[in-house]
Every structure is written in C-alpha cells, then in structure tokens.
GROMACS .gro file of C-alpha atoms in nm:
model
  269
    1UNK     CA    1  10.248   8.000  10.467
    2UNK     CA    2  10.165   8.385  10.429
    3UNK     CA    3  10.500   8.445  10.259
    4UNK     CA    4  10.460   8.158  10.006
    5UNK     CA    5  10.106   8.273   9.910
    6UNK     CA    6  10.257   8.635   9.873
    7UNK     CA    7  10.525   8.537   9.611
    8UNK     CA    8  10.269   8.327   9.405
    9UNK     CA    9  10.059   8.614   9.391
   10UNK     CA   10  10.353   8.856   9.310
   11UNK     CA   11  10.410   8.637   9.004
   12UNK     CA   12  10.060   8.661   8.890
   13UNK     CA   13  10.039   9.031   8.924
   14UNK     CA   14  10.348   9.100   8.735
   15UNK     CA   15  10.234   8.856   8.428
   16UNK     CA   16   9.900   9.044   8.428
   17UNK     CA   17  10.108   9.371   8.401
   18UNK     CA   18  10.315   9.257   8.098
   19UNK     CA   19  10.002   9.138   7.916
   20UNK     CA   20   9.881   9.496   7.941
   21UNK     CA   21  10.188   9.684   7.780
   22UNK     CA   22  10.110   9.928   7.526
   23UNK     CA   23  10.231  10.193   7.267
   24UNK     CA   24  10.128  10.567   7.251
   25UNK     CA   25  10.238  10.871   7.049
   26UNK     CA   26  10.480  11.101   7.210
   27UNK     CA   27  10.415  11.480   7.235
   28UNK     CA   28  10.638  11.691   7.014
   29UNK     CA   29  10.739  11.934   7.298
   30UNK     CA   30  10.902  11.949   7.529
   31UNK     CA   31  11.112  11.627   7.474
   32UNK     CA   32  10.975  11.350   7.711
   33UNK     CA   33  11.242  11.151   7.919
   34UNK     CA   34  11.362  10.827   7.778
   35UNK     CA   35  11.255  10.657   8.098
   36UNK     CA   36  11.043  10.752   8.386
   37UNK     CA   37  10.809  10.618   8.665
   38UNK     CA   38  10.474  10.736   8.755
   39UNK     CA   39  10.116  10.697   8.857
   40UNK     CA   40  10.221  10.543   9.194
   41UNK     CA   41   9.986  10.341   9.384
   42UNK     CA   42  10.011  10.201   9.748
   43UNK     CA   43   9.708  10.054   9.863
   44UNK     CA   44   9.660   9.979  10.229
   45UNK     CA   45   9.413   9.708  10.350
   46UNK     CA   46   9.307   9.483  10.643
   47UNK     CA   47   9.283   9.192  10.414
   48UNK     CA   48   9.645   9.093  10.294
   49UNK     CA   49   9.536   8.990   9.947
   50UNK     CA   50   9.385   9.356   9.898
   51UNK     CA   51   9.733   9.521   9.968
   52UNK     CA   52   9.889   9.626   9.667
   53UNK     CA   53  10.178   9.855   9.506
   54UNK     CA   54  10.211   9.952   9.159
   55UNK     CA   55  10.396  10.199   8.953
   56UNK     CA   56  10.371  10.279   8.567
   57UNK     CA   57  10.693  10.261   8.396
   58UNK     CA   58  10.742  10.444   8.074
   59UNK     CA   59  11.038  10.375   7.804
   60UNK     CA   60  11.112  10.554   7.497
   61UNK     CA   61  11.379  10.477   7.238
   62UNK     CA   62  11.744  10.643   7.217
   63UNK     CA   63  11.887  10.711   6.892
   64UNK     CA   64  11.955  10.388   6.699
   65UNK     CA   65  11.738  10.170   6.914
   66UNK     CA   66  11.649   9.835   6.786
   67UNK     CA   67  11.525   9.659   7.081
   68UNK     CA   68  11.405   9.790   7.439
   69UNK     CA   69  11.396   9.577   7.751
   70UNK     CA   70  11.272   9.657   8.124
   71UNK     CA   71  11.339   9.464   8.462
   72UNK     CA   72  11.119   9.505   8.763
   73UNK     CA   73  11.256   9.416   9.102
   74UNK     CA   74  11.079   9.458   9.431
   75UNK     CA   75  11.256   9.573   9.740
   76UNK     CA   76  11.137   9.501  10.100
   77UNK     CA   77  11.214   9.661  10.435
   78UNK     CA   78  11.116   9.448  10.711
   79UNK     CA   79  11.148   9.727  10.982
   80UNK     CA   80  11.246  10.102  10.995
   81UNK     CA   81  11.646  10.109  10.964
   82UNK     CA   82  11.666   9.788  10.811
   83UNK     CA   83  11.833   9.728  10.473
   84UNK     CA   84  11.596   9.690  10.171
   85UNK     CA   85  11.620   9.354  10.026
   86UNK     CA   86  11.519   9.181   9.693
   87UNK     CA   87  11.192   9.010   9.713
   88UNK     CA   88  11.225   8.654   9.489
   89UNK     CA   89  10.926   8.561   9.265
   90UNK     CA   90  10.844   8.416   8.920
   91UNK     CA   91  10.845   8.715   8.689
   92UNK     CA   92  11.031   8.949   8.915
   93UNK     CA   93  11.407   9.015   8.823
   94UNK     CA   94  11.384   8.907   8.466
   95UNK     CA   95  11.422   9.102   8.164
   96UNK     CA   96  11.093   9.170   7.952
   97UNK     CA   97  11.055   9.281   7.603
   98UNK     CA   98  10.738   9.434   7.441
   99UNK     CA   99  10.502   9.210   7.281
  100UNK     CA  100  10.551   9.391   6.945
  101UNK     CA  101  10.933   9.333   6.866
  102UNK     CA  102  10.963   9.622   6.651
  103UNK     CA  103  10.872   9.864   6.913
  104UNK     CA  104  11.137  10.128   6.982
  105UNK     CA  105  11.277  10.135   6.618
  106UNK     CA  106  11.050  10.456   6.559
  107UNK     CA  107  11.159  10.779   6.738
  108UNK     CA  108  10.797  10.836   6.863
  109UNK     CA  109  10.737  10.501   7.013
  110UNK     CA  110  10.657  10.454   7.396
  111UNK     CA  111  10.621  10.154   7.581
  112UNK     CA  112  10.418  10.153   7.892
  113UNK     CA  113  10.406   9.877   8.161
  114UNK     CA  114  10.214   9.896   8.494
  115UNK     CA  115  10.290   9.584   8.711
  116UNK     CA  116  10.077   9.553   9.017
  117UNK     CA  117  10.204   9.350   9.316
  118UNK     CA  118   9.938   9.204   9.566
  119UNK     CA  119   9.915   9.037   9.897
  120UNK     CA  120  10.191   9.239  10.048
  121UNK     CA  121  10.321   9.136  10.392
  122UNK     CA  122  10.283   9.388  10.701
  123UNK     CA  123  10.419   9.569  10.868
  124UNK     CA  124  10.674   9.615  10.589
  125UNK     CA  125  10.787   9.872  10.329
  126UNK     CA  126  10.816   9.798   9.971
  127UNK     CA  127  10.922   9.973   9.657
  128UNK     CA  128  11.010   9.891   9.276
  129UNK     CA  129  11.336   9.911   9.138
  130UNK     CA  130  11.301   9.927   8.747
  131UNK     CA  131  11.594   9.886   8.511
  132UNK     CA  132  11.599   9.986   8.143
  133UNK     CA  133  11.824   9.891   7.853
  134UNK     CA  134  11.841   9.966   7.506
  135UNK     CA  135  12.001   9.764   7.206
  136UNK     CA  136  12.104   9.866   6.883
  137UNK     CA  137  12.063   9.648   6.539
  138UNK     CA  138  12.379   9.452   6.595
  139UNK     CA  139  12.284   9.365   6.949
  140UNK     CA  140  12.506   9.611   7.114
  141UNK     CA  141  12.403   9.781   7.436
  142UNK     CA  142  12.343  10.159   7.367
  143UNK     CA  143  12.235  10.264   7.717
  144UNK     CA  144  12.087  10.152   8.061
  145UNK     CA  145  11.904  10.337   8.318
  146UNK     CA  146  11.782  10.269   8.666
  147UNK     CA  147  11.468  10.419   8.843
  148UNK     CA  148  11.345  10.385   9.205
  149UNK     CA  149  10.986  10.409   9.288
  150UNK     CA  150  10.826  10.571   9.595
  151UNK     CA  151  10.806  10.380   9.914
  152UNK     CA  152  10.494  10.191  10.002
  153UNK     CA  153  10.448  10.128  10.369
  154UNK     CA  154  10.200   9.862  10.454
  155UNK     CA  155  10.086   9.876  10.841
  156UNK     CA  156   9.967   9.570  10.988
  157UNK     CA  157   9.589   9.648  11.048
  158UNK     CA  158   9.433   9.298  11.158
  159UNK     CA  159   9.380   9.227  11.530
  160UNK     CA  160   9.626   9.001  11.730
  161UNK     CA  161   9.458   8.828  12.017
  162UNK     CA  162   9.661   8.702  12.305
  163UNK     CA  163   9.602   8.574  12.668
  164UNK     CA  164   9.780   8.808  12.894
  165UNK     CA  165   9.703   8.674  13.233
  166UNK     CA  166   9.471   8.422  13.420
  167UNK     CA  167   9.398   8.490  13.796
  168UNK     CA  168   9.233   8.233  14.017
  169UNK     CA  169   9.046   8.349  14.340
  170UNK     CA  170   8.844   8.115  14.591
  171UNK     CA  171   8.499   8.181  14.617
  172UNK     CA  172   8.298   8.141  14.955
  173UNK     CA  173   8.103   7.864  14.791
  174UNK     CA  174   8.405   7.645  14.761
  175UNK     CA  175   8.451   7.707  14.395
  176UNK     CA  176   8.717   7.913  14.223
  177UNK     CA  177   8.659   8.221  13.989
  178UNK     CA  178   8.908   8.200  13.692
  179UNK     CA  179   8.945   8.548  13.528
  180UNK     CA  180   9.118   8.542  13.202
  181UNK     CA  181   9.247   8.871  13.063
  182UNK     CA  182   9.237   8.870  12.686
  183UNK     CA  183   9.436   9.132  12.491
  184UNK     CA  184   9.430   9.273  12.147
  185UNK     CA  185   9.755   9.415  12.017
  186UNK     CA  186   9.634   9.486  11.669
  187UNK     CA  187   9.466   9.812  11.517
  188UNK     CA  188   9.121   9.642  11.480
  189UNK     CA  189   8.881   9.547  11.727
  190UNK     CA  190   8.717   9.209  11.708
  191UNK     CA  191   8.417   8.989  11.853
  192UNK     CA  192   8.244   8.798  11.970
  193UNK     CA  193   8.545   8.583  12.057
  194UNK     CA  194   8.549   8.221  12.191
  195UNK     CA  195   8.773   8.166  12.518
  196UNK     CA  196   8.839   7.827  12.654
  197UNK     CA  197   8.958   7.720  12.985
  198UNK     CA  198   9.113   7.356  13.036
  199UNK     CA  199   9.244   7.212  13.359
  200UNK     CA  200   8.974   7.349  13.620
  201UNK     CA  201   8.733   7.060  13.551
  202UNK     CA  202   8.755   6.720  13.365
  203UNK     CA  203   8.609   6.886  13.051
  204UNK     CA  204   8.721   7.225  12.859
  205UNK     CA  205   8.493   7.520  12.958
  206UNK     CA  206   8.386   7.743  12.660
  207UNK     CA  207   8.244   8.087  12.691
  208UNK     CA  208   8.239   8.383  12.459
  209UNK     CA  209   8.376   8.715  12.507
  210UNK     CA  210   8.175   8.999  12.345
  211UNK     CA  211   8.449   9.198  12.203
  212UNK     CA  212   8.801   9.324  12.246
  213UNK     CA  213   8.884   9.671  12.136
  214UNK     CA  214   9.201   9.775  11.932
  215UNK     CA  215   9.516   9.772  12.154
  216UNK     CA  216   9.315   9.719  12.454
  217UNK     CA  217   9.205   9.410  12.702
  218UNK     CA  218   8.911   9.244  12.820
  219UNK     CA  219   8.829   9.009  13.095
  220UNK     CA  220   8.652   8.675  13.057
  221UNK     CA  221   8.528   8.522  13.402
  222UNK     CA  222   8.480   8.155  13.456
  223UNK     CA  223   8.328   7.997  13.803
  224UNK     CA  224   8.405   7.629  13.834
  225UNK     CA  225   8.538   7.378  14.081
  226UNK     CA  226   8.847   7.462  14.279
  227UNK     CA  227   9.163   7.364  14.089
  228UNK     CA  228   9.415   7.121  14.226
  229UNK     CA  229   9.748   7.269  14.346
  230UNK     CA  230  10.011   7.222  14.093
  231UNK     CA  231   9.749   7.112  13.830
  232UNK     CA  232   9.792   7.291  13.487
  233UNK     CA  233   9.540   7.556  13.380
  234UNK     CA  234   9.530   7.643  13.006
  235UNK     CA  235   9.345   7.956  12.866
  236UNK     CA  236   9.298   7.965  12.487
  237UNK     CA  237   9.138   8.268  12.292
  238UNK     CA  238   8.989   8.188  11.960
  239UNK     CA  239   9.088   7.820  11.937
  240UNK     CA  240   8.921   7.759  11.617
  241UNK     CA  241   9.095   8.074  11.434
  242UNK     CA  242   8.788   8.217  11.336
  243UNK     CA  243   8.927   8.577  11.388
  244UNK     CA  244   9.153   8.706  11.102
  245UNK     CA  245   9.459   8.804  11.310
  246UNK     CA  246   9.817   8.807  11.237
  247UNK     CA  247   9.964   8.608  11.502
  248UNK     CA  248   9.818   8.289  11.641
  249UNK     CA  249  10.121   8.174  11.841
  250UNK     CA  250  10.027   8.393  12.133
  251UNK     CA  251   9.675   8.270  12.182
  252UNK     CA  252   9.723   8.015  12.467
  253UNK     CA  253   9.883   8.065  12.826
  254UNK     CA  254   9.929   7.785  13.073
  255UNK     CA  255   9.988   7.843  13.433
  256UNK     CA  256   9.984   7.613  13.760
  257UNK     CA  257   9.711   7.615  13.996
  258UNK     CA  258   9.827   7.721  14.351
  259UNK     CA  259   9.612   7.773  14.658
  260UNK     CA  260   9.467   7.959  14.813
  261UNK     CA  261   9.512   8.209  14.513
  262UNK     CA  262   9.720   8.260  14.215
  263UNK     CA  263   9.792   8.517  13.942
  264UNK     CA  264  10.002   8.468  13.632
  265UNK     CA  265  10.054   8.648  13.337
  266UNK     CA  266  10.258   8.679  13.025
  267UNK     CA  267  10.444   8.987  12.915
  268UNK     CA  268  10.186   9.248  12.803
  269UNK     CA  269  10.359   9.304  12.468
   0.00000   0.00000   0.00000
C-alpha cells in the first residue's frame, strides 16, 4: 500500500513541477552550458510524505533549435550494492515540452524545470536521470544529452516494534508471571504502547508499556492464572496500530505454555 501511495504522489509532484517551468535571460559571459542540473534538495523525514528529492534542470538552445524537450526519470536503489532501477509513475519517463512552444528559438532562451518527488520509501537511495533533446525546424533531432543527479539516501527513521520473547515463571501464589520483552528496531523511540496477552485467561489481558527507546527493548509483566501446558500464549504489541512504525508483521509472538516454566523468543533482529 505504501508503494502505491508513493507512486501516486510521484506523479503529482512532477505535474506541479511542469506547471512551474519558466524562462530567463542568459548572461553574456561566460557561455553557460546548454544543459545542467543544480539546486539539489534531499529532504529526510520521519513522516514518509515529507521525504522529498528535487533537482533543478536548466536547458538552453543549440544552434538552429526550434523545439526543446526534457525527460525526467527516477532511479532507485533498494540497498547498498544493488542496481539502480527505474521507478514507474505517471509523468515520469515521458518527454515534456515548455508551455511556450517558441521557447528555444531565441539564442538567449532558458527553460527551467524543478520537479519535486515526495513520499520516498526508506531505506533506499534515489536519484534523477534527466534527458535533453533539441529539434530543428524540420523536426530533425539536432542533439541529445543526459545528466544524472546526486544520490538522495533516505534512512528509515520510524519505530519498528516487535515481540522478542515471552517468559513464563510460576509464582508462590499459584499464578504465573508472564514477561514480554518488547523490542524497537527503529531509530525513533515511542510510547506509551499497548501490549496484549491472550491465552493465559479466558479474556485478553491488556496493559500499557510506558515507552521503548530507539534500538532497545523494554519488558512488560503480566500476572495471571497459571497457563495450561500446551496452550498457546500470544503477545501482541500495538494491536491497534496506533504507532507510526514501518513493519507491523513482527508485532505478534505465539508460544506454547510449558510447565513448570518456559521461555521462548524470536530472533533479536
């Protein structure tokens, strides 16, 4: 779902950038490049919609130009060492022309496009690949060029809660103590956090864990009737998904009750 939302916003960001295309007078000396990239922005954020990358693309005519076009492509690398792959999206990968169809027919014309792309996934590295082409009055292609923008690395800054283990210890009262170890693999602490324990009694027990720091763990202790040997015990952290975390698939751990005591764990990740 996150990927689909990202692609939709990619298209919206590009469309906004195209509407902002502009002209400007070129300086007389020194001779500016016919194509260039600048004003690079790589905005990192905890909230995915606030993650963004943009680069300003500048195009000037070559001799005999009648028409200029640009194409913006977004390349993404999912992990270090992996290849960069094209990101599909409406508005990306298509050739665009300036709103003023005569732009480029005058030697001092300048076409500037600054397309932001938002809602970037993380962790991942993104970069623009911008293509340029010039056409003459008869439609013949005069020249082409390709520019690559700088890399924009987006770290995953959100929390990632998980249940690391559940330990059951008999108490002198005849009850059991159930200690759930709740981990956070993310870069941001969070709390308070709801923790549920099912299987120890006929109803689900709910308690609140004050907080879990970044890349750390915290324990939540339940006291309830002794569990039945072989019965399933299930611990769920953040069952209502109220915490903005990036992976909900590891929020539950189920273990079998054993007597007189038991301890079970998931990989610490």
